[in-house]
Amino acid sequence: MAWDGVLKKIDDNRWEIPEGYIPGMNTNAIIYADETMISQIREDNAPQQAANVACLPGIVGSSLAMPDIHWGYGFPIGGVAAVDANEGSISPGGIGFDINCGVRLIKTDLVYDDVKDHMDQLMDTLYANVPSGLGSKGLKKLGAKELDEILQNGSEWAVENGYGWEKDLEVTEEYGHMLSADCSVVSDKAKKRGLSQLGSLGSGNHFLEVDVVESVFDEKVAETFGLKEGNITVTVHCGSRGCGHQIATDYLQNMEQYIKQNKISLPDRQLACAPLNSDLGEDYFKAMSCGANYAWANRQMITHWVRESFETVLGNSSESMGMDVVYDVAHNIAKKEEHDVNGKRSDVLVHRKGATRAFAAGRKEVTQKYRGVGQPVIIPGDMSVGTYVLVGLDGAMRDSFGSSCHGAGRKMSRKATSNLNASDITSALSGKGITLRNGSDEGLVEEAPQAYKDVDQVVSVVCNSGLTGKVARLRPIGVVKG
């Protein structure tokens, strides 16, 4: 359904839906997009969702949408909203069902010549070692006590149990462990769904990608991140699997009851929420933190199996190949942070749904390794074009609660891709020198490159807006899709 609402141009990269466009708005909504993107953004009802979010109780600043905006559950995907930490509400629709879906980037000291003759074997090994696809199960069998430890401790559990290196934690957002987690508020059903899936990619838009650093735009920052033109990298995109999905489902049901019982007026029931300082709001935040920890442990275990795969195929140790984690970012999460609101330093809860934290240099939350330059921001495109590495800038701290886009963003629904042909997609990728491993033709068609916006355009908007700066671009040579 096309959206024909009021949209005022602020500048070349921002558009405003004014406060008052619909009843109940507590602020305006701002969409980041250039002139050529805005007509495509109007093609679904996602701008209406950005306006709806402006009705969230306790929202501060503007309801924001990044250029990868598209239709989601309650919030648009690409949405950012901050609420007052004392008087605001928390909404599961502002985080999403795949809690802490995120991206991890692993560098190597290898170059293309080191892997070009081994790509088939390497991709076969990665495909075998990192389970993917709908309902995929991890290689590690867990007991209930172990799962509780994972929900509590995230990546720390994985490293302590031999899945990765201690220094991986230093370059993971929140060090891979949200301290606010409390596994006692996670349902048995959510735990049961998580027992068999740890260490798996899943399906949908999740992927594992082997890339070459094709271009470096900022030599100083790239050097700090450990990225060098011509080197091989690995990108992993996945989240909290069925565990996170069930946590979201459970609390959405509870919050729908809460807004009915308390007669809270919202333009869309999918914005169901509860005060952050209520028992329900606090319990959801604790449970969401558990889902986030599960996702970080998931990507940590996948990192271990990626390293093992390279060792098996290339015959060298992962240490000697320089297989360090560059960074791990969450892009479906809510965080308690300090930001300037109307010229005053304030405690807020920032919902980021399909949006990446993009903190500038100097923020204490940025690991010491990168604090002098800013946080890495990892932005995948579609499977044919690869990934951008950006860095957070002061403009993000001023204008977007330290946030940027999370990927190219869909422009076609999964249903709309059904007339595409899987063999054509495979041939097109092969023609670009990309070795593909995928679990199903249906999944491949749903994630066809044609389904996504132009990542160059999306990245240009967030960079031209001063939210982020370009550091490097990665070109895919191998893709695993669920």
Tab-separated table of C-alpha atoms in Angstrom:
chain	number	residue	atom	x	y	z
A	1	MET	CA	0.000	0.000	0.000
A	2	ALA	CA	1.517	3.321	-1.097
A	3	TRP	CA	1.735	6.095	1.489
A	4	ASP	CA	0.541	9.555	0.462
A	5	GLY	CA	0.958	11.430	3.741
A	6	VAL	CA	2.574	14.770	4.502
A	7	LEU	CA	6.339	14.848	3.975
A	8	LYS	CA	8.378	18.051	4.173
A	9	LYS	CA	11.904	18.268	2.842
A	10	ILE	CA	14.370	19.493	5.483
A	11	ASP	CA	17.543	19.184	3.404
A	12	ASP	CA	19.062	16.906	0.765
A	13	ASN	CA	19.051	13.916	3.105
A	14	ARG	CA	16.168	14.413	5.577
A	15	TRP	CA	12.374	14.579	5.345
A	16	GLU	CA	9.898	15.430	8.105
A	17	ILE	CA	6.456	14.144	8.984
A	18	PRO	CA	5.305	17.048	11.184
A	19	GLU	CA	3.948	16.605	14.684
A	20	GLY	CA	0.180	16.667	14.458
A	21	TYR	CA	0.016	14.699	11.219
A	22	ILE	CA	-1.964	12.105	13.167
A	23	PRO	CA	-3.630	12.502	16.580
A	24	GLY	CA	-1.497	11.495	19.522
A	25	MET	CA	1.925	12.368	18.092
A	26	ASN	CA	4.254	13.588	20.842
A	27	THR	CA	6.930	14.696	18.386
A	28	ASN	CA	7.730	14.731	14.675
A	29	ALA	CA	9.188	11.921	12.563
A	30	ILE	CA	12.290	12.301	10.405
A	31	ILE	CA	13.193	10.002	7.533
A	32	TYR	CA	16.752	9.948	6.204
A	33	ALA	CA	16.660	9.673	2.413
A	34	ASP	CA	17.750	11.534	-0.702
A	35	GLU	CA	15.467	12.804	-3.450
A	36	THR	CA	15.758	9.659	-5.547
A	37	MET	CA	14.981	7.309	-2.637
A	38	ILE	CA	11.939	9.008	-1.192
A	39	SER	CA	9.500	7.906	-3.902
A	40	GLN	CA	10.497	4.272	-3.346
A	41	ILE	CA	10.094	4.700	0.430
A	42	ARG	CA	6.550	5.937	-0.176
A	43	GLU	CA	5.700	2.671	-1.938
A	44	ASP	CA	4.872	0.907	1.331
A	45	ASN	CA	3.335	2.186	4.550
A	46	ALA	CA	6.580	2.371	6.535
A	47	PRO	CA	6.462	6.210	6.806
A	48	GLN	CA	3.101	5.824	8.559
A	49	GLN	CA	4.803	3.534	11.061
A	50	ALA	CA	7.456	6.207	11.692
A	51	ALA	CA	4.633	8.648	12.464
A	52	ASN	CA	2.930	6.078	14.701
A	53	VAL	CA	6.134	5.633	16.721
A	54	ALA	CA	6.010	9.373	17.501
A	55	CYS	CA	2.952	8.522	19.645
A	56	LEU	CA	4.993	6.268	21.955
A	57	PRO	CA	4.566	7.361	25.597
A	58	GLY	CA	7.654	9.200	26.846
A	59	ILE	CA	9.388	9.537	23.472
A	60	VAL	CA	12.064	12.238	23.350
A	61	GLY	CA	13.648	13.858	20.313
A	62	SER	CA	12.217	12.744	16.972
A	63	SER	CA	10.972	9.395	15.757
A	64	LEU	CA	13.728	8.516	13.284
A	65	ALA	CA	13.921	6.252	10.247
A	66	MET	CA	17.121	5.399	8.399
A	67	PRO	CA	17.318	5.199	4.561
A	68	ASP	CA	16.925	1.401	4.665
A	69	ILE	CA	13.420	1.903	6.092
A	70	HIS	CA	10.745	-0.629	5.164
A	71	TRP	CA	7.594	-2.124	6.654
A	72	GLY	CA	7.987	-3.945	9.955
A	73	TYR	CA	5.996	-5.040	12.996
A	74	GLY	CA	4.820	-1.872	14.768
A	75	PHE	CA	8.035	0.064	14.218
A	76	PRO	CA	9.414	0.327	10.697
A	77	ILE	CA	12.588	-1.634	10.093
A	78	GLY	CA	15.215	1.095	10.098
A	79	GLY	CA	13.488	2.820	13.026
A	80	VAL	CA	15.133	4.578	15.977
A	81	ALA	CA	13.264	5.961	18.988
A	82	ALA	CA	14.542	7.181	22.337
A	83	VAL	CA	12.312	7.390	25.394
A	84	ASP	CA	12.897	9.010	28.758
A	85	ALA	CA	14.485	6.452	31.068
A	86	ASN	CA	12.151	7.402	33.934
A	87	GLU	CA	8.881	8.277	32.213
A	88	GLY	CA	9.136	6.423	28.892
A	89	SER	CA	7.863	3.072	27.645
A	90	ILE	CA	9.611	0.057	26.175
A	91	SER	CA	8.055	-1.621	23.134
A	92	PRO	CA	9.046	-5.060	21.789
A	93	GLY	CA	8.007	-3.824	18.327
A	94	GLY	CA	10.876	-1.338	18.579
A	95	ILE	CA	13.406	-4.157	18.901
A	96	GLY	CA	11.878	-6.832	16.705
A	97	PHE	CA	11.338	-10.572	16.948
A	98	ASP	CA	14.981	-11.422	16.171
A	99	ILE	CA	16.472	-9.809	19.271
A	100	ASN	CA	20.073	-8.745	18.641
A	101	CYS	CA	20.120	-9.726	15.047
A	102	GLY	CA	23.518	-8.294	14.225
A	103	VAL	CA	26.695	-8.485	12.192
A	104	ARG	CA	30.195	-9.677	13.074
A	105	LEU	CA	33.225	-8.946	10.908
A	106	ILE	CA	36.351	-11.116	11.073
A	107	LYS	CA	39.560	-9.961	9.355
A	108	THR	CA	42.424	-12.100	8.083
A	109	ASP	CA	45.937	-11.471	6.813
A	110	LEU	CA	45.161	-13.647	3.772
A	111	VAL	CA	44.830	-12.308	0.232
A	112	TYR	CA	42.763	-13.624	-2.667
A	113	ASP	CA	45.632	-15.680	-4.101
A	114	ASP	CA	45.764	-17.594	-0.799
A	115	VAL	CA	42.171	-18.805	-1.153
A	116	LYS	CA	41.227	-18.681	-4.847
A	117	ASP	CA	42.111	-22.316	-5.544
A	118	HIS	CA	40.355	-23.492	-2.380
A	119	MET	CA	37.016	-21.666	-2.612
A	120	ASP	CA	34.857	-24.718	-3.316
A	121	GLN	CA	36.382	-26.673	-0.456
A	122	LEU	CA	36.294	-23.646	1.849
A	123	MET	CA	32.635	-22.919	1.170
A	124	ASP	CA	31.729	-26.624	1.519
A	125	THR	CA	33.493	-26.708	4.874
A	126	LEU	CA	31.880	-23.504	6.118
A	127	TYR	CA	28.494	-24.772	4.973
A	128	ALA	CA	29.022	-28.041	6.857
A	129	ASN	CA	30.429	-26.459	10.028
A	130	VAL	CA	27.967	-23.557	10.375
A	131	PRO	CA	24.406	-24.940	10.219
A	132	SER	CA	22.016	-22.776	8.221
A	133	GLY	CA	18.463	-22.841	6.935
A	134	LEU	CA	14.963	-22.884	8.387
A	135	GLY	CA	14.929	-24.751	11.707
A	136	SER	CA	18.678	-25.391	11.578
A	137	LYS	CA	20.250	-26.829	14.718
A	138	GLY	CA	23.634	-26.048	16.202
A	139	LEU	CA	26.439	-28.583	16.526
A	140	LYS	CA	26.604	-28.175	20.309
A	141	LYS	CA	24.026	-29.964	22.452
A	142	LEU	CA	23.052	-27.928	25.500
A	143	GLY	CA	21.508	-28.739	28.842
A	144	ALA	CA	19.063	-26.452	30.650
A	145	LYS	CA	21.701	-25.246	33.105
A	146	GLU	CA	24.106	-24.360	30.288
A	147	LEU	CA	21.400	-22.455	28.456
A	148	ASP	CA	20.679	-20.368	31.559
A	149	GLU	CA	24.386	-19.550	31.773
A	150	ILE	CA	24.342	-18.465	28.108
A	151	LEU	CA	21.288	-16.258	28.640
A	152	GLN	CA	23.025	-14.670	31.616
A	153	ASN	CA	26.565	-14.347	30.274
A	154	GLY	CA	26.450	-14.329	26.461
A	155	SER	CA	29.783	-14.446	24.665
A	156	GLU	CA	31.648	-14.810	27.957
A	157	TRP	CA	30.174	-18.302	28.322
A	158	ALA	CA	31.274	-19.193	24.791
A	159	VAL	CA	34.862	-18.015	25.285
A	160	GLU	CA	35.124	-19.683	28.701
A	161	ASN	CA	34.034	-22.940	27.052
A	162	GLY	CA	36.640	-22.802	24.306
A	163	TYR	CA	34.689	-21.056	21.554
A	164	GLY	CA	36.994	-18.215	20.628
A	165	TRP	CA	39.527	-15.898	22.203
A	166	GLU	CA	39.336	-13.593	25.203
A	167	LYS	CA	40.179	-10.608	23.000
A	168	ASP	CA	37.051	-11.277	20.903
A	169	LEU	CA	35.025	-9.867	23.804
A	170	GLU	CA	36.826	-6.519	23.674
A	171	VAL	CA	35.536	-5.885	20.158
A	172	THR	CA	31.946	-7.022	20.728
A	173	GLU	CA	29.252	-4.478	21.541
A	174	GLU	CA	28.542	-4.632	25.305
A	175	TYR	CA	31.519	-7.037	25.405
A	176	GLY	CA	28.975	-9.657	24.357
A	177	HIS	CA	27.214	-9.562	27.715
A	178	MET	CA	24.319	-7.333	28.791
A	179	LEU	CA	24.552	-7.256	32.580
A	180	SER	CA	20.813	-6.530	32.845
A	181	ALA	CA	19.959	-10.109	31.800
A	182	ASP	CA	17.882	-12.281	34.151
A	183	CYS	CA	17.045	-15.733	32.821
A	184	SER	CA	14.298	-16.219	35.427
A	185	VAL	CA	11.972	-13.957	33.386
A	186	VAL	CA	12.455	-15.989	30.173
A	187	SER	CA	9.707	-18.561	29.543
A	188	ASP	CA	10.366	-22.281	29.435
A	189	LYS	CA	9.086	-22.268	25.853
A	190	ALA	CA	11.692	-19.673	24.801
A	191	LYS	CA	14.423	-21.676	26.516
A	192	LYS	CA	13.277	-24.884	24.867
A	193	ARG	CA	13.409	-23.224	21.427
A	194	GLY	CA	16.948	-22.036	22.147
A	195	LEU	CA	18.345	-25.354	23.338
A	196	SER	CA	19.042	-26.847	19.908
A	197	GLN	CA	19.825	-23.756	17.820
A	198	LEU	CA	22.934	-22.179	19.354
A	199	GLY	CA	25.711	-21.855	16.775
A	200	SER	CA	23.452	-21.702	13.702
A	201	LEU	CA	22.689	-19.031	11.107
A	202	GLY	CA	19.019	-19.766	10.562
A	203	SER	CA	17.198	-18.622	7.438
A	204	GLY	CA	15.760	-15.437	5.930
A	205	ASN	CA	18.298	-12.695	5.364
A	206	HIS	CA	20.951	-14.341	7.540
A	207	PHE	CA	24.229	-15.221	5.864
A	208	LEU	CA	27.913	-15.961	6.145
A	209	GLU	CA	30.089	-14.235	3.566
A	210	VAL	CA	33.748	-14.453	2.545
A	211	ASP	CA	34.884	-11.095	1.154
A	212	VAL	CA	37.865	-9.226	-0.201
A	213	VAL	CA	38.609	-5.689	1.010
A	214	GLU	CA	38.023	-4.020	-2.338
A	215	SER	CA	38.412	-0.347	-1.407
A	216	VAL	CA	39.721	1.654	1.532
A	217	PHE	CA	38.356	5.191	1.917
A	218	ASP	CA	39.978	6.208	5.213
A	219	GLU	CA	43.473	4.770	5.629
A	220	LYS	CA	43.891	5.838	9.264
A	221	VAL	CA	40.629	4.363	10.511
A	222	ALA	CA	40.979	1.243	8.348
A	223	GLU	CA	44.418	0.621	9.813
A	224	THR	CA	42.983	0.983	13.331
A	225	PHE	CA	40.273	-1.542	12.440
A	226	GLY	CA	42.894	-3.900	10.984
A	227	LEU	CA	41.548	-3.691	7.431
A	228	LYS	CA	43.922	-3.619	4.469
A	229	GLU	CA	43.037	-3.465	0.797
A	230	GLY	CA	43.201	-6.925	-0.809
A	231	ASN	CA	42.808	-8.895	2.420
A	232	ILE	CA	40.173	-11.577	3.001
A	233	THR	CA	37.424	-11.003	5.580
A	234	VAL	CA	34.411	-12.965	6.831
A	235	THR	CA	31.032	-11.381	7.639
A	236	VAL	CA	28.434	-13.176	9.780
A	237	HIS	CA	24.808	-11.970	10.014
A	238	CYS	CA	22.412	-13.737	12.398
A	239	GLY	CA	20.592	-13.293	15.692
A	240	SER	CA	18.899	-15.010	18.623
A	241	ARG	CA	17.000	-17.648	16.605
A	242	GLY	CA	13.825	-19.151	18.108
A	243	CYS	CA	14.793	-18.133	21.629
A	244	GLY	CA	14.656	-14.405	20.858
A	245	HIS	CA	11.535	-14.816	18.733
A	246	GLN	CA	9.685	-16.501	21.591
A	247	ILE	CA	10.795	-13.860	24.111
A	248	ALA	CA	9.358	-11.173	21.836
A	249	THR	CA	6.138	-13.141	21.298
A	250	ASP	CA	5.620	-13.766	25.021
A	251	TYR	CA	6.062	-10.134	26.040
A	252	LEU	CA	4.069	-8.707	23.144
A	253	GLN	CA	1.093	-10.751	24.348
A	254	ASN	CA	1.582	-9.471	27.900
A	255	MET	CA	1.903	-5.875	26.751
A	256	GLU	CA	-1.172	-6.075	24.539
A	257	GLN	CA	-3.108	-7.049	27.649
A	258	TYR	CA	-1.424	-4.242	29.597
A	259	ILE	CA	-2.448	-1.479	27.184
A	260	LYS	CA	-6.037	-2.781	27.121
A	261	GLN	CA	-6.278	-2.954	30.904
A	262	ASN	CA	-4.747	0.499	31.348
A	263	LYS	CA	-6.601	2.088	28.409
A	264	ILE	CA	-3.386	3.299	26.749
A	265	SER	CA	-4.204	4.882	23.395
A	266	LEU	CA	-1.916	3.923	20.524
A	267	PRO	CA	-2.478	4.207	16.743
A	268	ASP	CA	-1.417	0.586	16.226
A	269	ARG	CA	-1.715	-2.311	18.686
A	270	GLN	CA	1.632	-3.583	17.347
A	271	LEU	CA	3.205	-0.681	19.292
A	272	ALA	CA	2.140	-2.428	22.512
A	273	CYS	CA	4.377	-1.204	25.319
A	274	ALA	CA	4.760	-0.830	29.065
A	275	PRO	CA	6.446	1.815	31.212
A	276	LEU	CA	10.131	1.051	31.481
A	277	ASN	CA	9.961	1.385	35.260
A	278	SER	CA	6.968	-0.992	35.608
A	279	ASP	CA	7.367	-4.652	36.591
A	280	LEU	CA	6.375	-5.706	33.052
A	281	GLY	CA	8.699	-3.195	31.395
A	282	GLU	CA	11.603	-4.182	33.617
A	283	ASP	CA	10.991	-7.892	33.067
A	284	TYR	CA	10.902	-7.457	29.299
A	285	PHE	CA	14.154	-5.483	29.333
A	286	LYS	CA	15.792	-8.263	31.366
A	287	ALA	CA	14.416	-10.934	29.028
A	288	MET	CA	15.447	-8.954	25.934
A	289	SER	CA	18.946	-8.730	27.435
A	290	CYS	CA	18.945	-12.537	27.687
A	291	GLY	CA	17.974	-12.771	24.020
A	292	ALA	CA	20.787	-10.377	23.160
A	293	ASN	CA	23.267	-12.480	25.116
A	294	TYR	CA	22.108	-15.620	23.305
A	295	ALA	CA	22.728	-13.915	19.957
A	296	TRP	CA	26.235	-12.826	20.931
A	297	ALA	CA	27.058	-16.350	22.105
A	298	ASN	CA	25.636	-17.622	18.814
A	299	ARG	CA	27.917	-15.407	16.702
A	300	GLN	CA	30.859	-16.206	18.986
A	301	MET	CA	30.439	-19.940	18.401
A	302	ILE	CA	30.069	-19.386	14.661
A	303	THR	CA	33.328	-17.412	14.784
A	304	HIS	CA	35.044	-20.435	16.339
A	305	TRP	CA	33.769	-22.728	13.571
A	306	VAL	CA	34.745	-20.226	10.868
A	307	ARG	CA	38.298	-20.248	12.210
A	308	GLU	CA	38.307	-24.050	12.349
A	309	SER	CA	37.055	-24.203	8.755
A	310	PHE	CA	39.869	-21.976	7.479
A	311	GLU	CA	42.384	-24.049	9.442
A	312	THR	CA	41.053	-27.303	7.975
A	313	VAL	CA	41.166	-26.091	4.379
A	314	LEU	CA	44.301	-23.940	4.406
A	315	GLY	CA	46.382	-25.893	6.908
A	316	ASN	CA	47.442	-22.926	9.031
A	317	SER	CA	46.385	-21.816	12.495
A	318	SER	CA	43.777	-19.085	12.743
A	319	GLU	CA	46.252	-17.081	14.837
A	320	SER	CA	48.888	-17.200	12.093
A	321	MET	CA	46.234	-16.162	9.536
A	322	GLY	CA	45.370	-13.109	11.641
A	323	MET	CA	41.708	-14.085	12.083
A	324	ASP	CA	40.778	-11.411	14.603
A	325	VAL	CA	37.259	-10.101	15.126
A	326	VAL	CA	37.070	-6.496	13.915
A	327	TYR	CA	33.751	-5.797	15.624
A	328	ASP	CA	30.320	-7.229	16.393
A	329	VAL	CA	27.288	-4.900	16.220
A	330	ALA	CA	23.667	-5.377	17.264
A	331	HIS	CA	20.947	-3.857	15.098
A	332	ASN	CA	17.758	-5.090	16.860
A	333	ILE	CA	18.069	-3.984	20.482
A	334	ALA	CA	17.219	-1.413	23.150
A	335	LYS	CA	19.987	0.228	25.179
A	336	LYS	CA	20.065	2.509	28.200
A	337	GLU	CA	22.321	5.399	27.217
A	338	GLU	CA	23.085	9.054	27.922
A	339	HIS	CA	22.332	11.569	25.173
A	340	ASP	CA	21.753	15.296	24.783
A	341	VAL	CA	18.028	16.008	24.590
A	342	ASN	CA	17.013	19.632	24.043
A	343	GLY	CA	20.437	20.768	25.219
A	344	LYS	CA	20.359	18.709	28.404
A	345	ARG	CA	22.229	15.509	29.191
A	346	SER	CA	19.560	12.865	29.755
A	347	ASP	CA	19.186	9.178	30.539
A	348	VAL	CA	17.217	7.505	27.754
A	349	LEU	CA	16.358	4.088	26.393
A	350	VAL	CA	17.141	3.917	22.672
A	351	HIS	CA	15.162	1.432	20.579
A	352	ARG	CA	17.092	0.442	17.442
A	353	LYS	CA	15.215	-1.842	15.064
A	354	GLY	CA	17.154	-2.427	11.890
A	355	ALA	CA	19.499	0.341	12.989
A	356	THR	CA	23.108	0.208	14.148
A	357	ARG	CA	24.748	2.053	17.011
A	358	ALA	CA	27.234	4.523	15.513
A	359	PHE	CA	29.014	6.138	18.441
A	360	ALA	CA	31.680	8.733	17.708
A	361	ALA	CA	35.232	8.886	19.055
A	362	GLY	CA	35.493	9.477	22.777
A	363	ARG	CA	32.330	7.733	23.963
A	364	LYS	CA	33.075	5.429	26.895
A	365	GLU	CA	30.941	2.671	25.394
A	366	VAL	CA	33.359	2.353	22.457
A	367	THR	CA	36.052	-0.201	23.163
A	368	GLN	CA	39.400	1.337	24.088
A	369	LYS	CA	40.909	-0.068	20.892
A	370	TYR	CA	38.680	2.188	18.757
A	371	ARG	CA	37.829	5.016	21.138
A	372	GLY	CA	40.186	7.381	19.372
A	373	VAL	CA	38.443	6.992	15.987
A	374	GLY	CA	34.863	5.867	16.720
A	375	GLN	CA	32.815	2.693	16.618
A	376	PRO	CA	32.870	0.416	13.568
A	377	VAL	CA	29.497	0.291	11.793
A	378	ILE	CA	29.024	-2.768	9.551
A	379	ILE	CA	26.473	-2.388	6.728
A	380	PRO	CA	25.763	-5.408	4.489
A	381	GLY	CA	24.241	-4.933	1.044
A	382	ASP	CA	22.677	-7.725	-0.958
A	383	MET	CA	24.564	-10.976	-1.582
A	384	SER	CA	25.964	-9.754	-4.907
A	385	VAL	CA	27.575	-6.512	-3.732
A	386	GLY	CA	29.030	-7.111	-0.283
A	387	THR	CA	29.421	-4.925	2.767
A	388	TYR	CA	30.482	-1.448	3.826
A	389	VAL	CA	32.488	-0.708	6.939
A	390	LEU	CA	31.726	2.755	8.298
A	391	VAL	CA	32.655	4.641	11.471
A	392	GLY	CA	30.429	6.623	13.820
A	393	LEU	CA	30.740	10.424	13.727
A	394	ASP	CA	29.729	13.376	15.909
A	395	GLY	CA	26.719	14.019	13.665
A	396	ALA	CA	25.178	10.763	14.859
A	397	MET	CA	25.599	11.809	18.485
A	398	ARG	CA	23.936	15.145	17.726
A	399	ASP	CA	21.127	14.058	15.406
A	400	SER	CA	20.281	10.343	15.717
A	401	PHE	CA	21.040	9.193	19.268
A	402	GLY	CA	24.287	7.698	17.932
A	403	SER	CA	22.554	5.593	15.278
A	404	SER	CA	22.913	4.739	11.594
A	405	CYS	CA	21.410	2.331	9.056
A	406	HIS	CA	21.837	-1.452	9.320
A	407	GLY	CA	21.935	-2.659	5.700
A	408	ALA	CA	20.608	-2.030	2.231
A	409	GLY	CA	16.998	-2.640	3.314
A	410	ARG	CA	14.363	-4.493	1.337
A	411	LYS	CA	12.469	-2.879	-1.527
A	412	MET	CA	10.497	-6.012	-2.480
A	413	SER	CA	8.507	-8.264	-0.164
A	414	ARG	CA	9.430	-11.932	-0.030
A	415	LYS	CA	6.166	-12.704	-1.773
A	416	ALA	CA	7.015	-10.311	-4.607
A	417	THR	CA	10.204	-12.242	-5.448
A	418	SER	CA	8.345	-15.492	-6.159
A	419	ASN	CA	8.506	-15.006	-9.943
A	420	LEU	CA	12.313	-14.985	-9.884
A	421	ASN	CA	14.365	-18.045	-10.787
A	422	ALA	CA	16.917	-19.576	-8.411
A	423	SER	CA	19.165	-20.853	-11.214
A	424	ASP	CA	19.306	-17.367	-12.747
A	425	ILE	CA	20.379	-15.928	-9.404
A	426	THR	CA	23.034	-18.620	-8.966
A	427	SER	CA	24.362	-18.011	-12.491
A	428	ALA	CA	24.479	-14.244	-11.942
A	429	LEU	CA	26.447	-14.685	-8.722
A	430	SER	CA	28.809	-17.142	-10.373
A	431	GLY	CA	29.383	-14.626	-13.151
A	432	LYS	CA	30.585	-12.178	-10.518
A	433	GLY	CA	33.027	-14.738	-9.111
A	434	ILE	CA	30.868	-15.573	-6.074
A	435	THR	CA	30.774	-19.180	-4.836
A	436	LEU	CA	27.319	-19.854	-3.369
A	437	ARG	CA	26.089	-22.449	-0.908
A	438	ASN	CA	22.395	-22.305	-0.049
A	439	GLY	CA	19.895	-24.559	1.668
A	440	SER	CA	16.854	-24.052	-0.559
A	441	ASP	CA	15.873	-22.449	-3.842
A	442	GLU	CA	12.924	-20.791	-2.116
A	443	GLY	CA	15.163	-19.109	0.447
A	444	LEU	CA	17.565	-17.978	-2.266
A	445	VAL	CA	14.763	-16.419	-4.328
A	446	GLU	CA	13.372	-14.583	-1.286
A	447	GLU	CA	16.807	-13.028	-0.725
A	448	ALA	CA	17.558	-12.244	-4.366
A	449	PRO	CA	19.755	-9.192	-4.943
A	450	GLN	CA	16.837	-7.541	-6.779
A	451	ALA	CA	14.850	-7.541	-3.513
A	452	TYR	CA	17.173	-4.996	-1.914
A	453	LYS	CA	17.829	-1.291	-2.204
A	454	ASP	CA	21.104	0.039	-3.591
A	455	VAL	CA	23.489	-0.105	-0.638
A	456	ASP	CA	25.697	2.584	-2.233
A	457	GLN	CA	22.750	4.967	-2.104
A	458	VAL	CA	21.811	4.048	1.455
A	459	VAL	CA	25.380	4.513	2.659
A	460	SER	CA	25.709	7.808	0.803
A	461	VAL	CA	22.720	9.203	2.701
A	462	VAL	CA	24.035	8.333	6.178
A	463	CYS	CA	27.509	9.583	5.251
A	464	ASN	CA	26.305	12.790	3.607
A	465	SER	CA	24.131	13.388	6.680
A	466	GLY	CA	27.232	13.281	8.879
A	467	LEU	CA	26.100	10.218	10.852
A	468	THR	CA	28.940	7.988	9.663
A	469	GLY	CA	32.085	8.066	7.539
A	470	LYS	CA	33.172	5.544	4.917
A	471	VAL	CA	36.099	3.345	5.912
A	472	ALA	CA	36.149	0.365	3.513
A	473	ARG	CA	34.075	-1.673	1.096
A	474	LEU	CA	34.133	-5.476	0.997
A	475	ARG	CA	33.414	-7.496	-2.175
A	476	PRO	CA	31.899	-10.999	-1.799
A	477	ILE	CA	33.640	-14.073	-3.210
A	478	GLY	CA	31.708	-16.696	-1.215
A	479	VAL	CA	28.206	-16.726	0.310
A	480	VAL	CA	26.379	-19.168	2.586
A	481	LYS	CA	22.611	-18.591	2.704
A	482	GLY	CA	20.102	-20.470	4.815
